[in-house]
XYZ file of C-alpha atoms in Angstrom:
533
model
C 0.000 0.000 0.000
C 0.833 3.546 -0.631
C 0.905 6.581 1.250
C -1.743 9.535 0.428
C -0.389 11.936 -1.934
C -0.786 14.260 0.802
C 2.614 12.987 2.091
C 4.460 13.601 -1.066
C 3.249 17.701 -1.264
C 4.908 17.817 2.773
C 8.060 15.990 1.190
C 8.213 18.422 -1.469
C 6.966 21.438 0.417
C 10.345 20.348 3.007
C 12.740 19.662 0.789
C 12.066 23.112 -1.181
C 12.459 25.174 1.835
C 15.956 23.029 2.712
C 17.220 23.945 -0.866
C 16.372 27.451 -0.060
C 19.896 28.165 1.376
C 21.954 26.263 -1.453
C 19.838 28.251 -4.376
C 20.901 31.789 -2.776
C 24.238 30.789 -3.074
C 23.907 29.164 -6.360
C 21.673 32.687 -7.532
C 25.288 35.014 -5.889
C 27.710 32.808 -7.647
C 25.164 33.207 -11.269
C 25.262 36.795 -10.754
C 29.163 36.998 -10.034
C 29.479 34.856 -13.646
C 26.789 37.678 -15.387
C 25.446 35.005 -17.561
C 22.247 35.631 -19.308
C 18.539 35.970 -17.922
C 17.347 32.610 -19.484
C 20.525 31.027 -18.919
C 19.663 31.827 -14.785
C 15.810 30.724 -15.231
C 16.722 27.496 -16.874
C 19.161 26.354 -14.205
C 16.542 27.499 -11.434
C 14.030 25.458 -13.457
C 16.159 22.140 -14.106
C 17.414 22.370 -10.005
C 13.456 22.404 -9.386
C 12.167 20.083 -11.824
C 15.210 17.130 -10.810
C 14.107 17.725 -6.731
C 10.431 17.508 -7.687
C 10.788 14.717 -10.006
C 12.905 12.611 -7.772
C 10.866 13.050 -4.599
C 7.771 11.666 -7.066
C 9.669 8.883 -7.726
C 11.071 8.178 -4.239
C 7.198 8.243 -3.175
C 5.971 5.915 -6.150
C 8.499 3.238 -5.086
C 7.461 3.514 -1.027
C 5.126 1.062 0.301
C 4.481 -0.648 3.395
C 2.224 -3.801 4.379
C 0.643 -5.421 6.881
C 1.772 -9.327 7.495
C 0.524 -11.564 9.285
C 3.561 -11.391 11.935
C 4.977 -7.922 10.619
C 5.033 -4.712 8.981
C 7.316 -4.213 6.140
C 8.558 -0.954 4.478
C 9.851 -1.058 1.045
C 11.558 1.874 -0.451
C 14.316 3.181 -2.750
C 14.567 3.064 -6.525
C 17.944 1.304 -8.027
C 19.122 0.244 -4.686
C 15.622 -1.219 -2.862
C 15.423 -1.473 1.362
C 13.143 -3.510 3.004
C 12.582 -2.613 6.644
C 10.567 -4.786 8.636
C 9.322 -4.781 12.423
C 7.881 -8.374 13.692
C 4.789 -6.832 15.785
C 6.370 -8.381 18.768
C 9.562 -6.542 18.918
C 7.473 -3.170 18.564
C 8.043 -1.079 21.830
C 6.132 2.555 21.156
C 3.168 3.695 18.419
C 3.144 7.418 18.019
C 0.596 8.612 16.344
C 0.228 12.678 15.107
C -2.507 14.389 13.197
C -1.910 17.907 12.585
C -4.909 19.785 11.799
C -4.657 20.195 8.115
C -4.717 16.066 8.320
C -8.295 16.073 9.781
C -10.410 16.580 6.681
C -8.893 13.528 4.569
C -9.288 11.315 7.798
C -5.289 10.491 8.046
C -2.520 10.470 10.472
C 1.443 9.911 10.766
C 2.555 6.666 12.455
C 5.754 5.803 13.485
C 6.920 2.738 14.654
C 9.747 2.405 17.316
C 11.376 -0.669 17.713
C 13.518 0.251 20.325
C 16.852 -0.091 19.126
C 19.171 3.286 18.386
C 20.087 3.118 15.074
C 18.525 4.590 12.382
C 16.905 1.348 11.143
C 15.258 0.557 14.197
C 11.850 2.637 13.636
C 9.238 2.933 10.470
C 7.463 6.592 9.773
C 4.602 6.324 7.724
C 2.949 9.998 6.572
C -0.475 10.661 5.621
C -2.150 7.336 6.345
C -5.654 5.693 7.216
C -6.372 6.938 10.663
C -7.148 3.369 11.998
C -3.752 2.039 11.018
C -2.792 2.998 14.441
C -5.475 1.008 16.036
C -4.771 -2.026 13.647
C -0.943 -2.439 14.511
C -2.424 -2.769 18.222
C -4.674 -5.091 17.664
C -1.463 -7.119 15.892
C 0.815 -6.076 18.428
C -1.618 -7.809 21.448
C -2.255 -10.791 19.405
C 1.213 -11.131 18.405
C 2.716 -11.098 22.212
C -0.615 -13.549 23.342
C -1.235 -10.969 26.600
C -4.126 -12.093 28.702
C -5.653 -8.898 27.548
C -6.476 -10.034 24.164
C -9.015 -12.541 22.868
C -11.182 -12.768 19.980
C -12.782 -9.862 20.709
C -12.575 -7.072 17.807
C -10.061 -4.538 17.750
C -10.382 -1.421 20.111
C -11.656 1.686 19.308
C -9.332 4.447 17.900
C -7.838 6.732 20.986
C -10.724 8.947 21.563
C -8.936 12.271 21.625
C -7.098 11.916 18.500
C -10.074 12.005 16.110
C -11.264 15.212 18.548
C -13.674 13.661 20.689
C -13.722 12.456 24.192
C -15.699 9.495 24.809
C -14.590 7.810 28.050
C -17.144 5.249 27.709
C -15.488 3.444 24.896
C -14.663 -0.222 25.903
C -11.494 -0.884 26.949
C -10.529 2.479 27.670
C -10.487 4.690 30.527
C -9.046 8.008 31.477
C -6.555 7.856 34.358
C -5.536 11.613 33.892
C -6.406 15.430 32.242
C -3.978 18.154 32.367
C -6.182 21.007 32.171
C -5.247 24.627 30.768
C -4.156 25.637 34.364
C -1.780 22.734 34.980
C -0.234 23.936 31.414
C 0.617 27.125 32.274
C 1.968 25.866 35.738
C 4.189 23.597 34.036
C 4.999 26.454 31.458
C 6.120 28.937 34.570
C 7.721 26.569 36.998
C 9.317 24.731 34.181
C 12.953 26.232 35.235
C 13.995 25.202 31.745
C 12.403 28.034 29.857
C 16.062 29.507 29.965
C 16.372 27.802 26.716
C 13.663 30.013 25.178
C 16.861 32.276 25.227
C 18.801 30.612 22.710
C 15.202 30.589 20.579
C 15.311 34.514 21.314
C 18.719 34.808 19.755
C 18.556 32.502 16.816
C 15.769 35.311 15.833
C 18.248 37.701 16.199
C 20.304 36.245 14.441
C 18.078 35.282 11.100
C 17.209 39.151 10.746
C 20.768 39.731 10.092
C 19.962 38.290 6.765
C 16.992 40.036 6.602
C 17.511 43.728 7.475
C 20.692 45.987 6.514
C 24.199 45.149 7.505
C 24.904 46.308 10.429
C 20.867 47.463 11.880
C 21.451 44.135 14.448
C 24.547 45.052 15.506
C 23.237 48.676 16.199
C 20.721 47.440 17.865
C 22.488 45.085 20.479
C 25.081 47.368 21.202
C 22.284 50.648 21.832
C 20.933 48.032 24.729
C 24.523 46.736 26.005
C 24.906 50.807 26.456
C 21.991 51.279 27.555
C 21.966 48.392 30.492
C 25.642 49.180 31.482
C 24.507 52.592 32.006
C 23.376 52.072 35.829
C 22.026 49.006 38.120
C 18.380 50.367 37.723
C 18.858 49.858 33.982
C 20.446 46.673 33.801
C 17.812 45.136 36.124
C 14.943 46.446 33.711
C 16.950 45.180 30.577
C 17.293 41.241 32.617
C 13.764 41.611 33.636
C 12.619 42.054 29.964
C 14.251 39.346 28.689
C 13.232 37.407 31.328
C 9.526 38.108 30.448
C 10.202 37.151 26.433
C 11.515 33.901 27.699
C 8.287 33.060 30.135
C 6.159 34.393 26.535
C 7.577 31.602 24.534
C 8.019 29.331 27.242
C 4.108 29.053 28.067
C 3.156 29.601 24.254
C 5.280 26.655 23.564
C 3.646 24.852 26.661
C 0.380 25.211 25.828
C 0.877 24.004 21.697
C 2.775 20.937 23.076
C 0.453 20.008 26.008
C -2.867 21.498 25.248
C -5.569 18.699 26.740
C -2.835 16.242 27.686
C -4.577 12.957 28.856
C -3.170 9.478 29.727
C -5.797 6.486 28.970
C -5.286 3.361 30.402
C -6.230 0.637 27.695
C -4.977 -2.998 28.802
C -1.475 -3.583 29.009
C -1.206 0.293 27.373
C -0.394 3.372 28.341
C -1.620 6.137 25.758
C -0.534 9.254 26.022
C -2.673 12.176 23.832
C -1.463 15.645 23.730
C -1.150 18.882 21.437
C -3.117 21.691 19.975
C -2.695 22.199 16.228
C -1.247 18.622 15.448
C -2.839 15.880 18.143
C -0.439 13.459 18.748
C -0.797 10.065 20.209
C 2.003 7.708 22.081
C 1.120 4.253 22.896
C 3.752 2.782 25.615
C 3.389 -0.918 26.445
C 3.430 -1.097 30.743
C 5.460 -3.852 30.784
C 8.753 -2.226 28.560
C 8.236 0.103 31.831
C 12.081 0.075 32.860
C 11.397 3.082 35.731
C 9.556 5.467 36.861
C 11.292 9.126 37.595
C 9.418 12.226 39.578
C 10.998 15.440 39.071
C 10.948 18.364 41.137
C 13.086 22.154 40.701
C 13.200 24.086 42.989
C 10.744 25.780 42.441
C 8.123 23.197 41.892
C 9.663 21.723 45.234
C 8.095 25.046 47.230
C 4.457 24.906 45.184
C 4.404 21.046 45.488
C 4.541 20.379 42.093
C 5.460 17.261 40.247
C 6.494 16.213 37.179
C 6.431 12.214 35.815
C 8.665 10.242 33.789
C 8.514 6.420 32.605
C 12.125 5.076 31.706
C 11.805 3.560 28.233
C 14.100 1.088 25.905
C 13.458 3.119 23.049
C 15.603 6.610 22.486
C 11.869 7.902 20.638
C 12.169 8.946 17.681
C 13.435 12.296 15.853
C 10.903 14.890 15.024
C 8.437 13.647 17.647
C 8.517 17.163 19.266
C 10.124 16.017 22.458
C 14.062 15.476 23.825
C 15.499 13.195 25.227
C 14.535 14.197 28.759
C 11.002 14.434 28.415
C 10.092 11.668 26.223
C 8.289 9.157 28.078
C 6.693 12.036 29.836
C 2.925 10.691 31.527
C 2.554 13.438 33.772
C 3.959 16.748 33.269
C 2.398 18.481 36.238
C 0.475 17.068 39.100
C 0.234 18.137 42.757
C 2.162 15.943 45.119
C -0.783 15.461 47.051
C -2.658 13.195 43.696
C 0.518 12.076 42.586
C 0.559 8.780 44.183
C -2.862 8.436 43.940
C -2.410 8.928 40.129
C 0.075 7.346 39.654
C -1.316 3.694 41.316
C -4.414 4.351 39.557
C -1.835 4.906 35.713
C 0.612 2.022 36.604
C -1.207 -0.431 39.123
C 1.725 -3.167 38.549
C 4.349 -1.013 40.172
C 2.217 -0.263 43.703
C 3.760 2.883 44.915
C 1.834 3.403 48.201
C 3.994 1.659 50.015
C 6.733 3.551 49.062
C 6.713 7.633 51.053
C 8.572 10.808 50.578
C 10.500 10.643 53.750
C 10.944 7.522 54.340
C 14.388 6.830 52.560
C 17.333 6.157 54.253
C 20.337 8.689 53.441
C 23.187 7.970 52.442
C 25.307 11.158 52.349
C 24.570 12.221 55.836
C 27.864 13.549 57.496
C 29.980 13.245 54.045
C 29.697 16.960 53.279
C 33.280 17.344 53.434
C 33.729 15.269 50.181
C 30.887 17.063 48.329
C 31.345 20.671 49.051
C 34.968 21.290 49.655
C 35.817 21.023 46.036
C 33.466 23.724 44.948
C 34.218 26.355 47.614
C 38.337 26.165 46.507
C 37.346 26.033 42.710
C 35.005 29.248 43.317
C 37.965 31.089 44.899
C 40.797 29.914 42.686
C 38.484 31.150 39.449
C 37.927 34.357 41.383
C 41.289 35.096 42.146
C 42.245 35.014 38.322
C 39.327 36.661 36.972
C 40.601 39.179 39.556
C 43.506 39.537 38.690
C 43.328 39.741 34.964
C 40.832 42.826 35.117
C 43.107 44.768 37.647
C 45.964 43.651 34.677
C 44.153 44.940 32.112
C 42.924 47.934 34.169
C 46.556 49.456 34.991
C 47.455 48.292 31.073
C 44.736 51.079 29.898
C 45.376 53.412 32.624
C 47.873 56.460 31.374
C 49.024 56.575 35.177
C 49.580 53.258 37.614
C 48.352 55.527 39.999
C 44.675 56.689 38.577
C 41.392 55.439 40.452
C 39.858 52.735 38.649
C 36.687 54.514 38.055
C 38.401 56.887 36.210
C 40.045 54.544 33.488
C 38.982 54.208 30.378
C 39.863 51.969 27.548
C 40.775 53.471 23.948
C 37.894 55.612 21.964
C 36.057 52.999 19.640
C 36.362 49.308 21.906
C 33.734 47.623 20.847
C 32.562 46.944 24.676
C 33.401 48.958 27.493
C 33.960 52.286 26.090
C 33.472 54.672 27.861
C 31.434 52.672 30.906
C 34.625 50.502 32.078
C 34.589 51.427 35.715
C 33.825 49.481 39.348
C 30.333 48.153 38.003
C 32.157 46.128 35.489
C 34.725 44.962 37.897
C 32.077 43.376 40.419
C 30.089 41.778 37.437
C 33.590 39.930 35.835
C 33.701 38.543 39.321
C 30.111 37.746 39.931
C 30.802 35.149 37.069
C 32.800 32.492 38.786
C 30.968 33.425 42.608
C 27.661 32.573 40.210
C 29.605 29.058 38.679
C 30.767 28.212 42.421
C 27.132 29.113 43.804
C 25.780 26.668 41.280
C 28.433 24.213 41.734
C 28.231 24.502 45.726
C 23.844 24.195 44.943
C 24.296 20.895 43.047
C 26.292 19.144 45.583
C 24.811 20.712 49.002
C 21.111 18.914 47.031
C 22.904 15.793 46.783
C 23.729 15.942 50.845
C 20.578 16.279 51.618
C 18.529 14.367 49.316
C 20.830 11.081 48.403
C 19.239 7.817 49.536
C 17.236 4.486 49.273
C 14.416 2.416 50.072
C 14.341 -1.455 49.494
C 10.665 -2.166 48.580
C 8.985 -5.678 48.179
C 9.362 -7.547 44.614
C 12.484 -6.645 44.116
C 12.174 -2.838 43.760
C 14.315 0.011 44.937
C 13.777 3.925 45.073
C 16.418 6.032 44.624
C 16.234 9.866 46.020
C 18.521 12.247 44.545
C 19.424 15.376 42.714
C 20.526 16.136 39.373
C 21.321 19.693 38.643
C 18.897 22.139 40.761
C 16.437 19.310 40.794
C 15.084 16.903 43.321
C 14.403 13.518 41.579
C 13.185 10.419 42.677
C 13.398 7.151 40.748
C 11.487 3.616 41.192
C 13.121 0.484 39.379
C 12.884 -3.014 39.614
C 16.377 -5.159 40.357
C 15.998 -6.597 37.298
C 16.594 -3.834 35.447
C 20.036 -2.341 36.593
C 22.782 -3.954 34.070
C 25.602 -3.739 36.655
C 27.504 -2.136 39.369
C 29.833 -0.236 39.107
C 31.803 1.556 42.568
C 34.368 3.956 42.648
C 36.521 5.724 45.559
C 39.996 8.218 45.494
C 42.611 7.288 47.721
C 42.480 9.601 50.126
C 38.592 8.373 50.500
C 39.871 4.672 51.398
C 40.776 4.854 55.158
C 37.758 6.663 55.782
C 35.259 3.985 53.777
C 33.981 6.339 51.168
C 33.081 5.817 47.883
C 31.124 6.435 44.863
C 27.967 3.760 43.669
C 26.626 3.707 39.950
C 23.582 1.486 39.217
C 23.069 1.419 34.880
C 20.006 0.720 33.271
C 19.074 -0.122 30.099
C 16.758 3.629 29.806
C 17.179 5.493 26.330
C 15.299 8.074 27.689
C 16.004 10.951 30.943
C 17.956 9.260 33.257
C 19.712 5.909 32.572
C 21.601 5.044 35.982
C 20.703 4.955 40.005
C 23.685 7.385 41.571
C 25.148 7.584 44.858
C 27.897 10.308 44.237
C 29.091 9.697 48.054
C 28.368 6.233 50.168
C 30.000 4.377 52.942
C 30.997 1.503 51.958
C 28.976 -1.383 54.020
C 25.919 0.340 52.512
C 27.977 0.142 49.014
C 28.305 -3.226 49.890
C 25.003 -4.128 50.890
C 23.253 -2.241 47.640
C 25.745 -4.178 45.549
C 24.681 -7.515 47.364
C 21.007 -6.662 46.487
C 21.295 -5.632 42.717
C 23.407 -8.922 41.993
C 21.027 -11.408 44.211
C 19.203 -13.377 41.711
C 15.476 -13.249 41.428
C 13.147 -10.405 40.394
């Protein structure tokens, strides 16, 4: 079977605007040659007519089918590649449907396999909406869960086609992120700093766009303009911090507009997104481990987020990274999230489990997690130090001369004329900031490293990573190995490092004790490598 034709417009409609850099430069290096007007139009014309003809081509000779134990995927032209999944090795179904796929009834499916190269998945554009639906009714038949009989195939996921039946057999919804829970996630979400580098790839494209030089203006009219007092500069951070929360909760809301997590079977199916609806289907039982994530800041408003540790890496273009793939809560109140979360994943029985009631591990090791930060911070400090008060007296016409009063040559493309005290404090906020967030990370880790040993084989890990508080619940069957590590200066006193891998492609792929005495070392290492569950 073939995909719409729908699929083969996107394909074009991509590749034209990728060939949009490489035909300016082909158009500058025509115009250096002068060669005639029709000479220019019939190169434009044959460089358009090969991409458009070859992408036909590429989508005549694509074709998939559905076997009786797996999909295939044929494609190529001279040199012809057959992919194919058995329905029993697939691990995820994502399916998306942007808005413009809604009137011809059609979706994109893609496949995961779980393996991390290239080959492992199959993306299928632009077809039949219940294709989705019928590669789970394969998948369940194919892996003969108790879950599946002769019964027909389920309905599609209710919020994919835009409606929101719960009574659908088979189905049930376990949780709704409404608008409010959106915009939490959007503000507390402490990683909306990265709306920043969105901010100044902008900036950057309308260099191409508006005169030479208009950008450069620009930034250098507010670098004056903040340097010019502290009142200033505070007003300049502030506004930028604003444009960053903008696109951080505009971003939120497209991405995780009516999130909901159904519970169908053995399934977990995640629906989210505004103008393209996408749908992830996640198998409980390739569950590796469950993460909860807090920042800081969601740690004061007691605020959650919710991870499942996956064996598939996802795929490219699904929208997410690496870290928040698997994602099946993105905000919840701490006070539902266990209830949620028993009600979502059942098989993994988290009530008995507490915030609280872990057993830490770094308690009275500070000395071997903060020393190293405090004599880094003061080292860095001392040399950032010094080389502005070198370069101060280099610029100044007398040794002698106040520092406030120096000044570096007419034209310097930063300080002139504002190079006084205020800049002096800021070079050496830098490393005092570094050191703060070097001293944050570990200082988290002493208060928050530990363990409980649950029935069944399961262990929760507490922990930070970053300026986060995380928490993660695996079985011992899952960690790959152990691996422990100590300095020698750590030896007499019984200290040591304890790493715990998984097989996770997704967030966080290892259980970490960055300092641990060694009988409790021992004693986790005894557990993780005692057969059974």
């Amino acid at each position: 079977m073939r995909v719409h034709p729908l699929s083969l417009i996107i394909d074009i409609t991509e590749r034209a605007r990728s060939m949009i850099g490489t035909m300016v430069s082909l158009l500058v290096l025509i115009a250096w040659m002068r060669p005639s007007r029709p000479v220019v139009w019939a190169i434009i014309t044959l460089a358009v007519t090969v991409m458009i003809v070859r992408r036909i081509t590429l989508w005549a000779c694509r074709r998939y089918r559905l076997g009786d134990d797996e999909i295939t995927l044929v494609t190529g032209v001279f040199n012809t590649v057959r992919t194919a999944i058995p329905y029993d090795h697939i691990h995820t179904i994502n399916i998306g449907q942007p808005f413009f796929f809604k009137p011809f009834g059609l979706v994109s499916v893609t496949i995961d396999s779980g393996g991390t190269s290239g080959g492992s998945s199959i993306s299928l554009i632009a077809v039949p909406a219940n294709l989705g639906d019928e590669l789970e009714r394969l998948r369940l038949k194919s892996t003969d869960t108790a879950t599946v009989d002769a019964e027909p195939s389920p309905d599609p996921v209710p919020t994919v086609e835009g409606e929101s039946d719960s009574s659908r057999e088979g189905e049930r919804l376990v949780f709704h992120a409404s608008a409010r829970d959106t915009v939490l996630f959007a503000i507390t979400d402490l990683g909306f700093f990265a709306a920043l580098a969105v901010i100044y790839g902008f900036a950057q494209n309308l260099r191409d766009l508006l005169p030479e030089g208009m950008v450069d203006a620009a930034e250098y009219a507010v670098f004056r303009y903040a340097a010019g007092s502290i009142l200033t500069a505070v007003m300049v951070v502030t506004a930028i911090l604003a444009s960053m929360l903008v696109v951080s909760v505009v971003k939120s809301l497209l991405q995780y507009h009516r999130f909901e997590v159904w519970r169908r079977g053995d399934d977990l199916i995640i629906v989210r997104g505004l103008l393209t609806r996408r749908s992830v289907t996640i198998p409980v039982h390739r569950v590796q481990a469950i993460t909860i994530r807090q920042s800081v800041l969601r740690r004061a408003l007691h605020l959650s987020t919710v991870q499942v540790g996956l064996t598939t890496p996802g795929t490219e273009g699904d929208g997410d990274d690496a870290e928040t793939r698997g994602g099946i809560l993105p905000v919840i109140a701490d006070k539902r999230l266990h209830a949620t979360l028993h009600d979502m994943l059942p098989e993994w029985d988290l009530r008995e489990f507490r915030p609280g009631s872990a057993k830490r591990t770094a308690r009275g090791l500070g000395r071997y997690l903060l020393i190293m930060p405090i004599v880094w911070t003061m080292l860095a400090g001392a040399v950032m130090a010094a080389g502005v008060l070198t370069a101060a007296r280099f610029y100044a016409p007398d040794p002698n001369m106040p520092l406030d009063e120096v000044t570096f040559p007419a034209g310097h493309p930063v300080f002139e004329p504002y190079f006084h005290v205020l800049w002096l404090l800021w070079l050496l906020v830098i490393p005092l900031l570094a050191g703060g967030y070097a001293f944050a990370k570990q200082w988290l880790k002493l208060r928050t490293e530990g363990y409980a040993l649950l029935d069944d084989g399961r262990i929760v890990v507490t922990g930070a990573r970053g300026l986060g508080f995380v928490t993660m619940i695996t079985r011992r069957s899952r960690i790959q190995c152990v691996r422990r590590r100590t300095y020698p200066w750590r030896i007499a006193a019984g200290v040591e490092s304890l790493d715990m891998p998984m097989f996770v492609m997704n967030g966080y792929s290892w259980l970490r004790f960055t300092v641990i005495r060694s009988p409790e070392a021992q004693r986790l290492h005894d557990w993780a490598t005692e057969s059974g569950s």
